[in-house]
Amino acid sequence: MEKHEFNKLTSDALPMLRGVIRKMVGNKEQTDELTQEALLKAWEARETFKSHSKFSTWLCSIGVRCGLDYLKRQKLWRSRAQVIYAAQCLKDPELGMEVGKLFSEPNLNYDVKEHIAYCFTC
């Protein structure tokens, strides 16, 4: 597959790829990094693409594997983390104010709403 053909196929599939990864990781910056990782892996494996499936499906499957690998590596979210953190905020008013301020910032507002909406689809 030539570079110009690959670029055309990826530009058409990019919104879908980004959407899939974003729903998995819920973080814009990490979505950007994982999208680049998936594109690089797709470029390196471009000769394995079989045209009997859609390119976007193939590309998204690479993105899903990148996302799953990332989530496995992180192990940041422990069981009942929201409950534990909320209790800490109640004990420490200063921490509660800091968290409240963060959640009221306009750029985080979209992420929180999107994450909650995604949680309901689980």
CSV table of N, CA and C in Angstrom, one decimal:
chain,number,residue,atom,x,y,z
A,1,MET,N,0.9,-1.2,0.0
A,1,MET,CA,0.0,0.0,0.0
A,1,MET,C,0.9,1.2,0.0
A,2,GLU,N,0.6,2.1,-0.9
A,2,GLU,CA,1.4,3.4,-1.0
A,2,GLU,C,1.0,4.4,0.1
A,3,LYS,N,1.9,5.3,0.4
A,3,LYS,CA,1.7,6.2,1.5
A,3,LYS,C,0.5,7.1,1.2
A,4,HIS,N,0.3,7.6,0.0
A,4,HIS,CA,-0.9,8.4,-0.3
A,4,HIS,C,-2.2,7.7,-0.1
A,5,GLU,N,-2.2,6.4,-0.5
A,5,GLU,CA,-3.4,5.6,-0.3
A,5,GLU,C,-3.7,5.4,1.2
A,6,PHE,N,-2.6,5.1,2.0
A,6,PHE,CA,-2.7,4.9,3.4
A,6,PHE,C,-3.3,6.2,4.1
A,7,ASN,N,-2.7,7.3,3.7
A,7,ASN,CA,-3.1,8.6,4.2
A,7,ASN,C,-4.6,8.9,4.0
A,8,LYS,N,-5.1,8.6,2.8
A,8,LYS,CA,-6.5,8.8,2.4
A,8,LYS,C,-7.4,7.9,3.3
A,9,LEU,N,-7.0,6.6,3.4
A,9,LEU,CA,-7.8,5.7,4.2
A,9,LEU,C,-7.8,6.0,5.6
A,10,THR,N,-6.7,6.4,6.2
A,10,THR,CA,-6.7,6.8,7.6
A,10,THR,C,-7.4,8.1,7.9
A,11,SER,N,-7.3,9.1,6.9
A,11,SER,CA,-8.0,10.3,7.2
A,11,SER,C,-9.6,10.1,7.2
A,12,ASP,N,-10.1,9.2,6.4
A,12,ASP,CA,-11.5,8.8,6.4
A,12,ASP,C,-11.9,8.1,7.7
A,13,ALA,N,-11.0,7.3,8.2
A,13,ALA,CA,-11.3,6.5,9.4
A,13,ALA,C,-10.9,7.1,10.7
A,14,LEU,N,-10.2,8.2,10.6
A,14,LEU,CA,-9.7,8.9,11.9
A,14,LEU,C,-10.7,9.2,12.9
A,15,PRO,N,-11.9,9.9,12.5
A,15,PRO,CA,-12.9,10.2,13.5
A,15,PRO,C,-13.4,9.0,14.2
A,16,MET,N,-13.6,7.9,13.5
A,16,MET,CA,-14.1,6.7,14.2
A,16,MET,C,-13.0,6.1,15.1
A,17,LEU,N,-11.8,6.1,14.7
A,17,LEU,CA,-10.7,5.6,15.5
A,17,LEU,C,-10.6,6.4,16.8
A,18,ARG,N,-10.6,7.8,16.7
A,18,ARG,CA,-10.5,8.6,17.8
A,18,ARG,C,-11.6,8.4,18.8
A,19,GLY,N,-12.8,8.3,18.2
A,19,GLY,CA,-14.0,8.1,19.1
A,19,GLY,C,-14.0,6.8,19.9
A,20,VAL,N,-13.5,5.7,19.2
A,20,VAL,CA,-13.4,4.4,19.9
A,20,VAL,C,-12.4,4.5,21.1
A,21,ILE,N,-11.2,5.1,20.8
A,21,ILE,CA,-10.2,5.2,21.8
A,21,ILE,C,-10.6,6.1,22.9
A,22,ARG,N,-11.3,7.2,22.6
A,22,ARG,CA,-11.7,8.2,23.6
A,22,ARG,C,-12.7,7.6,24.5
A,23,LYS,N,-13.6,6.8,24.0
A,23,LYS,CA,-14.6,6.1,24.9
A,23,LYS,C,-13.9,5.1,25.8
A,24,MET,N,-12.8,4.5,25.4
A,24,MET,CA,-12.1,3.6,26.2
A,24,MET,C,-11.3,4.3,27.3
A,25,VAL,N,-10.6,5.3,27.0
A,25,VAL,CA,-9.7,5.9,28.0
A,25,VAL,C,-10.2,7.2,28.7
A,26,GLY,N,-11.2,7.9,28.0
A,26,GLY,CA,-11.8,9.0,28.6
A,26,GLY,C,-11.0,10.2,28.8
A,27,ASN,N,-9.8,10.3,28.1
A,27,ASN,CA,-8.9,11.4,28.4
A,27,ASN,C,-8.4,11.9,27.0
A,28,LYS,N,-8.5,13.2,26.7
A,28,LYS,CA,-8.2,13.7,25.4
A,28,LYS,C,-6.7,13.5,25.1
A,29,GLU,N,-5.8,13.9,26.1
A,29,GLU,CA,-4.4,13.8,25.8
A,29,GLU,C,-4.0,12.3,25.5
A,30,GLN,N,-4.5,11.4,26.3
A,30,GLN,CA,-4.2,10.0,26.1
A,30,GLN,C,-4.8,9.5,24.8
A,31,THR,N,-5.9,10.0,24.5
A,31,THR,CA,-6.6,9.6,23.2
A,31,THR,C,-5.7,10.0,22.0
A,32,ASP,N,-5.1,11.2,22.1
A,32,ASP,CA,-4.2,11.7,21.1
A,32,ASP,C,-3.0,10.8,20.9
A,33,GLU,N,-2.4,10.4,22.1
A,33,GLU,CA,-1.2,9.6,22.1
A,33,GLU,C,-1.5,8.2,21.5
A,34,LEU,N,-2.6,7.6,22.0
A,34,LEU,CA,-3.0,6.3,21.5
A,34,LEU,C,-3.4,6.2,20.1
A,35,THR,N,-4.0,7.3,19.6
A,35,THR,CA,-4.4,7.4,18.2
A,35,THR,C,-3.1,7.4,17.3
A,36,GLN,N,-2.1,8.2,17.8
A,36,GLN,CA,-0.8,8.2,17.0
A,36,GLN,C,-0.2,6.8,17.1
A,37,GLU,N,-0.2,6.1,18.2
A,37,GLU,CA,0.3,4.8,18.4
A,37,GLU,C,-0.4,3.8,17.4
A,38,ALA,N,-1.7,3.9,17.4
A,38,ALA,CA,-2.5,3.0,16.5
A,38,ALA,C,-2.2,3.3,15.0
A,39,LEU,N,-2.0,4.5,14.7
A,39,LEU,CA,-1.7,4.9,13.3
A,39,LEU,C,-0.3,4.4,12.9
A,40,LEU,N,0.7,4.5,13.8
A,40,LEU,CA,2.0,4.0,13.6
A,40,LEU,C,2.0,2.4,13.4
A,41,LYS,N,1.3,1.8,14.3
A,41,LYS,CA,1.2,0.3,14.2
A,41,LYS,C,0.5,-0.1,12.9
A,42,ALA,N,-0.5,0.6,12.5
A,42,ALA,CA,-1.2,0.3,11.2
A,42,ALA,C,-0.3,0.5,10.0
A,43,TRP,N,0.5,1.6,10.1
A,43,TRP,CA,1.4,1.8,9.0
A,43,TRP,C,2.4,0.7,8.9
A,44,GLU,N,3.0,0.3,10.1
A,44,GLU,CA,3.9,-0.8,10.1
A,44,GLU,C,3.3,-2.1,9.6
A,45,ALA,N,2.0,-2.3,9.8
A,45,ALA,CA,1.4,-3.6,9.5
A,45,ALA,C,0.5,-3.4,8.2
A,46,ARG,N,0.6,-2.4,7.5
A,46,ARG,CA,-0.2,-2.0,6.3
A,46,ARG,C,-0.3,-3.2,5.3
A,47,GLU,N,0.7,-3.9,5.1
A,47,GLU,CA,0.7,-5.0,4.2
A,47,GLU,C,-0.2,-6.2,4.6
A,48,THR,N,-0.5,-6.2,5.9
A,48,THR,CA,-1.3,-7.3,6.4
A,48,THR,C,-2.8,-7.0,6.2
A,49,PHE,N,-3.2,-5.8,5.9
A,49,PHE,CA,-4.6,-5.4,5.7
A,49,PHE,C,-5.2,-6.2,4.5
A,50,LYS,N,-6.3,-6.9,4.8
A,50,LYS,CA,-7.0,-7.7,3.8
A,50,LYS,C,-8.2,-6.9,3.4
A,51,SER,N,-8.4,-6.6,2.1
A,51,SER,CA,-9.4,-5.7,1.7
A,51,SER,C,-10.8,-6.4,1.7
A,52,HIS,N,-10.9,-7.6,2.3
A,52,HIS,CA,-12.3,-8.2,2.4
A,52,HIS,C,-13.0,-7.5,3.6
A,53,SER,N,-12.3,-6.8,4.4
A,53,SER,CA,-13.0,-6.0,5.5
A,53,SER,C,-12.7,-4.5,5.3
A,54,LYS,N,-13.5,-3.7,6.0
A,54,LYS,CA,-13.3,-2.3,5.9
A,54,LYS,C,-12.0,-1.8,6.5
A,55,PHE,N,-11.3,-0.9,6.0
A,55,PHE,CA,-10.1,-0.4,6.5
A,55,PHE,C,-10.4,0.2,7.9
A,56,SER,N,-11.5,0.9,8.1
A,56,SER,CA,-11.8,1.6,9.4
A,56,SER,C,-12.0,0.5,10.5
A,57,THR,N,-12.5,-0.7,10.1
A,57,THR,CA,-12.7,-1.7,11.1
A,57,THR,C,-11.3,-2.3,11.5
A,58,TRP,N,-10.5,-2.5,10.5
A,58,TRP,CA,-9.1,-3.0,10.8
A,58,TRP,C,-8.4,-2.0,11.7
A,59,LEU,N,-8.4,-0.7,11.3
A,59,LEU,CA,-7.7,0.3,12.0
A,59,LEU,C,-8.3,0.5,13.5
A,60,CYS,N,-9.6,0.4,13.6
A,60,CYS,CA,-10.2,0.5,15.0
A,60,CYS,C,-9.8,-0.7,15.8
A,61,SER,N,-9.6,-1.9,15.2
A,61,SER,CA,-9.2,-3.1,16.0
A,61,SER,C,-7.8,-2.8,16.5
A,62,ILE,N,-7.0,-2.2,15.8
A,62,ILE,CA,-5.6,-1.9,16.3
A,62,ILE,C,-5.7,-0.8,17.4
A,63,GLY,N,-6.6,0.2,17.2
A,63,GLY,CA,-6.8,1.2,18.3
A,63,GLY,C,-7.3,0.6,19.6
A,64,VAL,N,-8.3,-0.4,19.4
A,64,VAL,CA,-8.8,-1.1,20.6
A,64,VAL,C,-7.7,-1.8,21.4
A,65,ARG,N,-6.8,-2.5,20.6
A,65,ARG,CA,-5.7,-3.2,21.3
A,65,ARG,C,-4.8,-2.2,22.0
A,66,CYS,N,-4.5,-1.1,21.4
A,66,CYS,CA,-3.7,-0.1,22.0
A,66,CYS,C,-4.3,0.4,23.3
A,67,GLY,N,-5.6,0.7,23.2
A,67,GLY,CA,-6.4,1.1,24.4
A,67,GLY,C,-6.4,0.1,25.5
A,68,LEU,N,-6.6,-1.1,25.2
A,68,LEU,CA,-6.6,-2.2,26.2
A,68,LEU,C,-5.3,-2.3,26.8
A,69,ASP,N,-4.2,-2.3,26.0
A,69,ASP,CA,-2.9,-2.4,26.6
A,69,ASP,C,-2.6,-1.2,27.5
A,70,TYR,N,-3.0,0.0,27.1
A,70,TYR,CA,-2.8,1.2,28.0
A,70,TYR,C,-3.6,1.0,29.3
A,71,LEU,N,-4.8,0.5,29.3
A,71,LEU,CA,-5.6,0.4,30.5
A,71,LEU,C,-5.0,-0.7,31.4
A,72,LYS,N,-4.5,-1.7,30.8
A,72,LYS,CA,-3.9,-2.8,31.6
A,72,LYS,C,-2.6,-2.3,32.3
A,73,ARG,N,-1.9,-1.4,31.6
A,73,ARG,CA,-0.6,-0.9,32.2
A,73,ARG,C,-0.9,0.1,33.3
A,74,GLN,N,-2.0,0.8,33.3
A,74,GLN,CA,-2.2,1.9,34.2
A,74,GLN,C,-2.5,1.5,35.6
A,75,LYS,N,-3.5,0.6,35.8
A,75,LYS,CA,-4.0,0.2,37.1
A,75,LYS,C,-4.1,1.3,38.1
A,76,LEU,N,-4.6,2.5,37.6
A,76,LEU,CA,-4.7,3.6,38.5
A,76,LEU,C,-6.1,3.7,39.2
A,77,TRP,N,-7.1,3.1,38.7
A,77,TRP,CA,-8.4,3.3,39.3
A,77,TRP,C,-8.8,2.1,40.2
A,78,ARG,N,-8.7,2.2,41.5
A,78,ARG,CA,-9.0,1.1,42.3
A,78,ARG,C,-10.5,1.0,42.6
A,79,SER,N,-10.9,-0.1,43.1
A,79,SER,CA,-12.3,-0.3,43.4
A,79,SER,C,-12.8,0.7,44.4
A,80,ARG,N,-13.9,1.2,44.2
A,80,ARG,CA,-14.6,2.2,45.1
A,80,ARG,C,-13.8,3.5,45.2
A,81,ALA,N,-13.0,3.8,44.2
A,81,ALA,CA,-12.2,5.0,44.3
A,81,ALA,C,-13.0,6.3,44.5
A,82,GLN,N,-14.1,6.4,43.8
A,82,GLN,CA,-14.9,7.6,43.9
A,82,GLN,C,-15.5,7.8,45.3
A,83,VAL,N,-15.9,6.7,46.0
A,83,VAL,CA,-16.4,6.8,47.3
A,83,VAL,C,-15.3,7.2,48.3
A,84,ILE,N,-14.2,6.6,48.1
A,84,ILE,CA,-13.0,6.9,49.0
A,84,ILE,C,-12.6,8.3,48.9
A,85,TYR,N,-12.5,8.8,47.6
A,85,TYR,CA,-12.1,10.2,47.4
A,85,TYR,C,-13.1,11.2,47.9
A,86,ALA,N,-14.4,10.9,47.7
A,86,ALA,CA,-15.4,11.8,48.2
A,86,ALA,C,-15.3,11.9,49.7
A,87,ALA,N,-15.1,10.8,50.4
A,87,ALA,CA,-14.9,10.8,51.9
A,87,ALA,C,-13.7,11.7,52.3
A,88,GLN,N,-12.7,11.6,51.6
A,88,GLN,CA,-11.5,12.4,51.9
A,88,GLN,C,-11.8,13.9,51.7
A,89,CYS,N,-12.6,14.2,50.7
A,89,CYS,CA,-13.0,15.6,50.4
A,89,CYS,C,-13.9,16.1,51.5
A,90,LEU,N,-14.7,15.3,52.1
A,90,LEU,CA,-15.6,15.7,53.2
A,90,LEU,C,-14.8,15.9,54.5
A,91,LYS,N,-13.7,15.2,54.7
A,91,LYS,CA,-12.9,15.3,55.9
A,91,LYS,C,-12.0,16.6,55.7
A,92,ASP,N,-11.6,16.9,54.5
A,92,ASP,CA,-10.7,18.0,54.3
A,92,ASP,C,-11.3,19.1,53.4
A,93,PRO,N,-11.9,20.1,54.0
A,93,PRO,CA,-12.7,21.1,53.3
A,93,PRO,C,-11.8,21.8,52.2
A,94,GLU,N,-10.5,22.0,52.5
A,94,GLU,CA,-9.6,22.6,51.5
A,94,GLU,C,-9.5,21.7,50.2
A,95,LEU,N,-9.4,20.4,50.4
A,95,LEU,CA,-9.3,19.5,49.3
A,95,LEU,C,-10.7,19.5,48.6
A,96,GLY,N,-11.8,19.5,49.3
A,96,GLY,CA,-13.1,19.5,48.7
A,96,GLY,C,-13.3,20.8,47.8
A,97,MET,N,-12.8,21.9,48.3
A,97,MET,CA,-12.9,23.1,47.5
A,97,MET,C,-12.0,23.0,46.2
A,98,GLU,N,-10.8,22.4,46.4
A,98,GLU,CA,-9.9,22.3,45.2
A,98,GLU,C,-10.6,21.4,44.2
A,99,VAL,N,-11.1,20.3,44.6
A,99,VAL,CA,-11.8,19.3,43.7
A,99,VAL,C,-13.0,20.0,43.0
A,100,GLY,N,-13.8,20.7,43.9
A,100,GLY,CA,-15.0,21.4,43.3
A,100,GLY,C,-14.6,22.4,42.3
A,101,LYS,N,-13.5,23.1,42.5
A,101,LYS,CA,-13.1,24.1,41.5
A,101,LYS,C,-12.6,23.4,40.2
A,102,LEU,N,-11.9,22.3,40.3
A,102,LEU,CA,-11.5,21.6,39.1
A,102,LEU,C,-12.7,21.1,38.3
A,103,PHE,N,-13.7,20.6,39.0
A,103,PHE,CA,-14.9,20.1,38.3
A,103,PHE,C,-15.8,21.2,37.7
A,104,SER,N,-15.6,22.4,38.2
A,104,SER,CA,-16.4,23.5,37.6
A,104,SER,C,-15.7,24.2,36.4
A,105,GLU,N,-14.5,23.8,36.1
A,105,GLU,CA,-13.8,24.4,35.0
A,105,GLU,C,-14.5,23.9,33.7
A,106,PRO,N,-14.7,24.9,32.7
A,106,PRO,CA,-15.4,24.5,31.5
A,106,PRO,C,-14.8,23.4,30.7
A,107,ASN,N,-13.4,23.4,30.6
A,107,ASN,CA,-12.8,22.4,29.8
A,107,ASN,C,-12.9,21.0,30.4
A,108,LEU,N,-13.1,20.8,31.7
A,108,LEU,CA,-13.4,19.5,32.3
A,108,LEU,C,-14.8,19.1,32.2
A,109,ASN,N,-15.7,20.1,32.2
A,109,ASN,CA,-17.1,19.8,32.2
A,109,ASN,C,-17.5,18.9,31.1
A,110,TYR,N,-17.0,19.0,29.9
A,110,TYR,CA,-17.3,18.1,28.8
A,110,TYR,C,-16.8,16.7,29.1
A,111,ASP,N,-15.6,16.6,29.6
A,111,ASP,CA,-15.1,15.3,29.9
A,111,ASP,C,-15.9,14.5,30.9
A,112,VAL,N,-16.3,15.2,31.9
A,112,VAL,CA,-17.1,14.6,33.0
A,112,VAL,C,-18.4,14.1,32.4
A,113,LYS,N,-19.1,15.0,31.7
A,113,LYS,CA,-20.4,14.6,31.1
A,113,LYS,C,-20.3,13.4,30.2
A,114,GLU,N,-19.2,13.5,29.3
A,114,GLU,CA,-19.0,12.4,28.4
A,114,GLU,C,-18.7,11.1,29.2
A,115,HIS,N,-17.9,11.1,30.2
A,115,HIS,CA,-17.5,10.0,30.9
A,115,HIS,C,-18.8,9.4,31.6
A,116,ILE,N,-19.6,10.2,32.2
A,116,ILE,CA,-20.8,9.7,32.9
A,116,ILE,C,-21.8,9.1,31.9
A,117,ALA,N,-21.9,9.8,30.7
A,117,ALA,CA,-22.8,9.2,29.7
A,117,ALA,C,-22.2,7.8,29.2
A,118,TYR,N,-20.9,7.7,29.1
A,118,TYR,CA,-20.3,6.4,28.8
A,118,TYR,C,-20.6,5.4,29.8
A,119,CYS,N,-20.5,5.8,31.1
A,119,CYS,CA,-20.7,4.8,32.2
A,119,CYS,C,-22.1,4.2,32.1
A,120,PHE,N,-23.1,5.1,31.7
A,120,PHE,CA,-24.5,4.5,31.7
A,120,PHE,C,-24.6,3.5,30.5
A,121,THR,N,-23.8,3.6,29.5
A,121,THR,CA,-23.9,2.6,28.4
A,121,THR,C,-23.3,1.3,28.8
A,122,CYS,N,-22.4,1.3,29.8
A,122,CYS,CA,-21.8,0.0,30.3
A,122,CYS,C,-22.9,-0.8,30.8
